[in-house]
Amino acid sequence: MPWRFAFAAEPTKEDLAFFENRIRPLLVEHCHKCHGQKKQESGLRLDHREMMLAGGDRGAAIDLADAGASLLLKAVQHEGDLKMPEKKLPQPAIADLTEWIRRGASWPAEAKTATTLRGGPITKEERLFWSLQPPKES
């Protein structure tokens, strides 16, 4: 089986923020119990981008050349015999995964796994995030 690796341009800040805010939490909550560092059902790990590209027993989990052909998307959409997780994800979560793969599946270079947390002080740019802003009366 040929490997389909795509070398994307350096991820944008928006792509990385999308990953951190929407994709990482989704993977941790719904995927890592069975496809993480401690357990890899069907030989698949979903806690590292390169391992998603390499895939498991059924092949690559993500296809950067054709997001719609990604086994991960087929599994979360409950297409065919592959239905993961057991309870189908909500449509917005599936749309986020689709968009993330379509954008090139950006993953922070320093993150070894999806459960790795970033250390250090909050940057000036991070302080602009909406949840860190003081409440305002409308």
C-alpha positions as semicolon CSV with decimal commas, in nm:
position;residue;x (nm);y (nm);z (nm)
1;M;0,000;0,000;0,000
2;P;0,152;0,335;-0,097
3;W;0,191;0,599;0,170
4;R;0,024;0,930;0,096
5;F;0,217;1,201;0,273
6;A;0,159;1,560;0,179
7;F;0,394;1,829;0,288
8;A;0,188;2,135;0,358
9;A;0,316;2,486;0,395
10;E;0,388;2,607;0,746
11;P;0,056;2,608;0,934
12;T;-0,100;2,948;0,991
13;K;-0,187;3,079;1,335
14;E;-0,552;3,033;1,243
15;D;-0,495;2,669;1,147
16;L;-0,315;2,600;1,474
17;A;-0,582;2,780;1,676
18;F;-0,847;2,573;1,496
19;F;-0,660;2,257;1,592
20;E;-0,612;2,360;1,955
21;N;-0,969;2,483;2,008
22;R;-1,171;2,232;1,807
23;I;-0,970;1,927;1,700
24;R;-0,742;1,847;1,994
25;P;-1,031;1,843;2,246
26;L;-1,240;1,629;2,011
27;L;-0,959;1,373;1,966
28;V;-0,889;1,359;2,338
29;E;-1,255;1,318;2,432
30;H;-1,366;1,073;2,164
31;C;-1,062;0,891;2,023
32;H;-0,768;0,852;2,261
33;K;-0,925;0,595;2,489
34;C;-0,904;0,338;2,208
35;H;-0,646;0,497;1,974
36;G;-0,399;0,674;2,200
37;Q;-0,067;0,620;2,368
38;K;-0,185;0,338;2,598
39;K;-0,410;0,148;2,358
40;Q;-0,413;0,122;1,979
41;E;-0,711;-0,073;1,851
42;S;-0,653;-0,194;1,494
43;G;-0,296;-0,066;1,524
44;L;-0,414;0,296;1,495
45;R;-0,303;0,595;1,698
46;L;-0,484;0,925;1,671
47;D;-0,267;1,122;1,910
48;H;0,003;1,218;1,661
49;R;-0,027;1,353;1,305
50;E;0,239;1,128;1,153
51;M;0,072;0,822;1,305
52;M;-0,259;0,927;1,149
53;L;-0,086;0,955;0,814
54;A;0,083;0,616;0,858
55;G;-0,245;0,464;0,975
56;G;-0,333;0,130;1,123
57;D;-0,450;-0,208;0,997
58;R;-0,691;-0,049;0,746
59;G;-0,450;0,213;0,615
60;A;-0,399;0,585;0,666
61;A;-0,655;0,756;0,888
62;I;-0,630;1,085;0,703
63;D;-0,580;1,150;0,333
64;L;-0,442;1,499;0,278
65;A;-0,485;1,474;-0,099
66;D;-0,858;1,394;-0,068
67;A;-1,010;1,474;0,272
68;G;-1,335;1,298;0,181
69;A;-1,148;0,971;0,127
70;S;-1,006;0,979;0,481
71;L;-1,090;0,668;0,682
72;L;-1,121;0,885;0,993
73;L;-1,404;1,082;0,831
74;K;-1,576;0,768;0,705
75;A;-1,559;0,621;1,056
76;V;-1,703;0,926;1,234
77;Q;-1,975;0,958;0,967
78;H;-2,061;0,591;1,033
79;E;-2,023;0,501;0,664
80;G;-1,988;0,133;0,580
81;D;-1,877;-0,116;0,844
82;L;-1,645;0,129;1,019
83;K;-1,837;0,323;1,286
84;M;-1,631;0,511;1,541
85;P;-1,684;0,626;1,804
86;E;-1,973;0,402;1,903
87;K;-2,202;0,703;1,938
88;K;-2,188;0,910;1,619
89;L;-2,031;1,253;1,660
90;P;-2,251;1,559;1,614
91;Q;-2,246;1,705;1,262
92;P;-2,053;2,021;1,368
93;A;-1,770;1,800;1,504
94;I;-1,760;1,601;1,180
95;A;-1,752;1,928;0,984
96;D;-1,461;2,048;1,199
97;L;-1,263;1,728;1,134
98;T;-1,334;1,757;0,762
99;E;-1,220;2,119;0,756
100;W;-0,908;2,037;0,959
101;I;-0,803;1,762;0,716
102;R;-0,890;1,981;0,415
103;R;-0,660;2,252;0,558
104;G;-0,373;2,003;0,580
105;A;-0,427;1,859;0,930
106;S;-0,210;2,121;1,098
107;W;-0,048;2,005;1,419
108;P;0,182;2,215;1,637
109;A;0,542;2,114;1,575
110;E;0,627;2,107;1,945
111;A;0,332;1,883;2,036
112;K;0,440;1,520;2,060
113;T;0,085;1,397;2,124
114;A;-0,257;1,556;2,135
115;T;-0,253;1,536;2,513
116;T;0,066;1,740;2,545
117;L;-0,002;2,078;2,697
118;R;0,187;2,392;2,610
119;G;0,391;2,542;2,891
120;G;0,517;2,889;2,972
121;P;0,350;3,222;3,027
122;I;0,050;3,334;2,824
123;T;0,164;3,545;2,531
124;K;0,030;3,889;2,448
125;E;-0,145;3,742;2,144
126;E;-0,305;3,462;2,348
127;R;-0,440;3,717;2,596
128;L;-0,658;3,855;2,315
129;F;-0,859;3,531;2,305
130;W;-1,225;3,604;2,383
131;S;-1,245;3,394;2,700
132;L;-0,957;3,586;2,857
133;Q;-1,127;3,923;2,806
134;P;-1,299;4,093;3,100
135;P;-1,680;4,085;3,079
136;K;-1,845;4,390;2,928
137;E;-2,199;4,512;2,974
138;S;-2,394;4,532;2,652
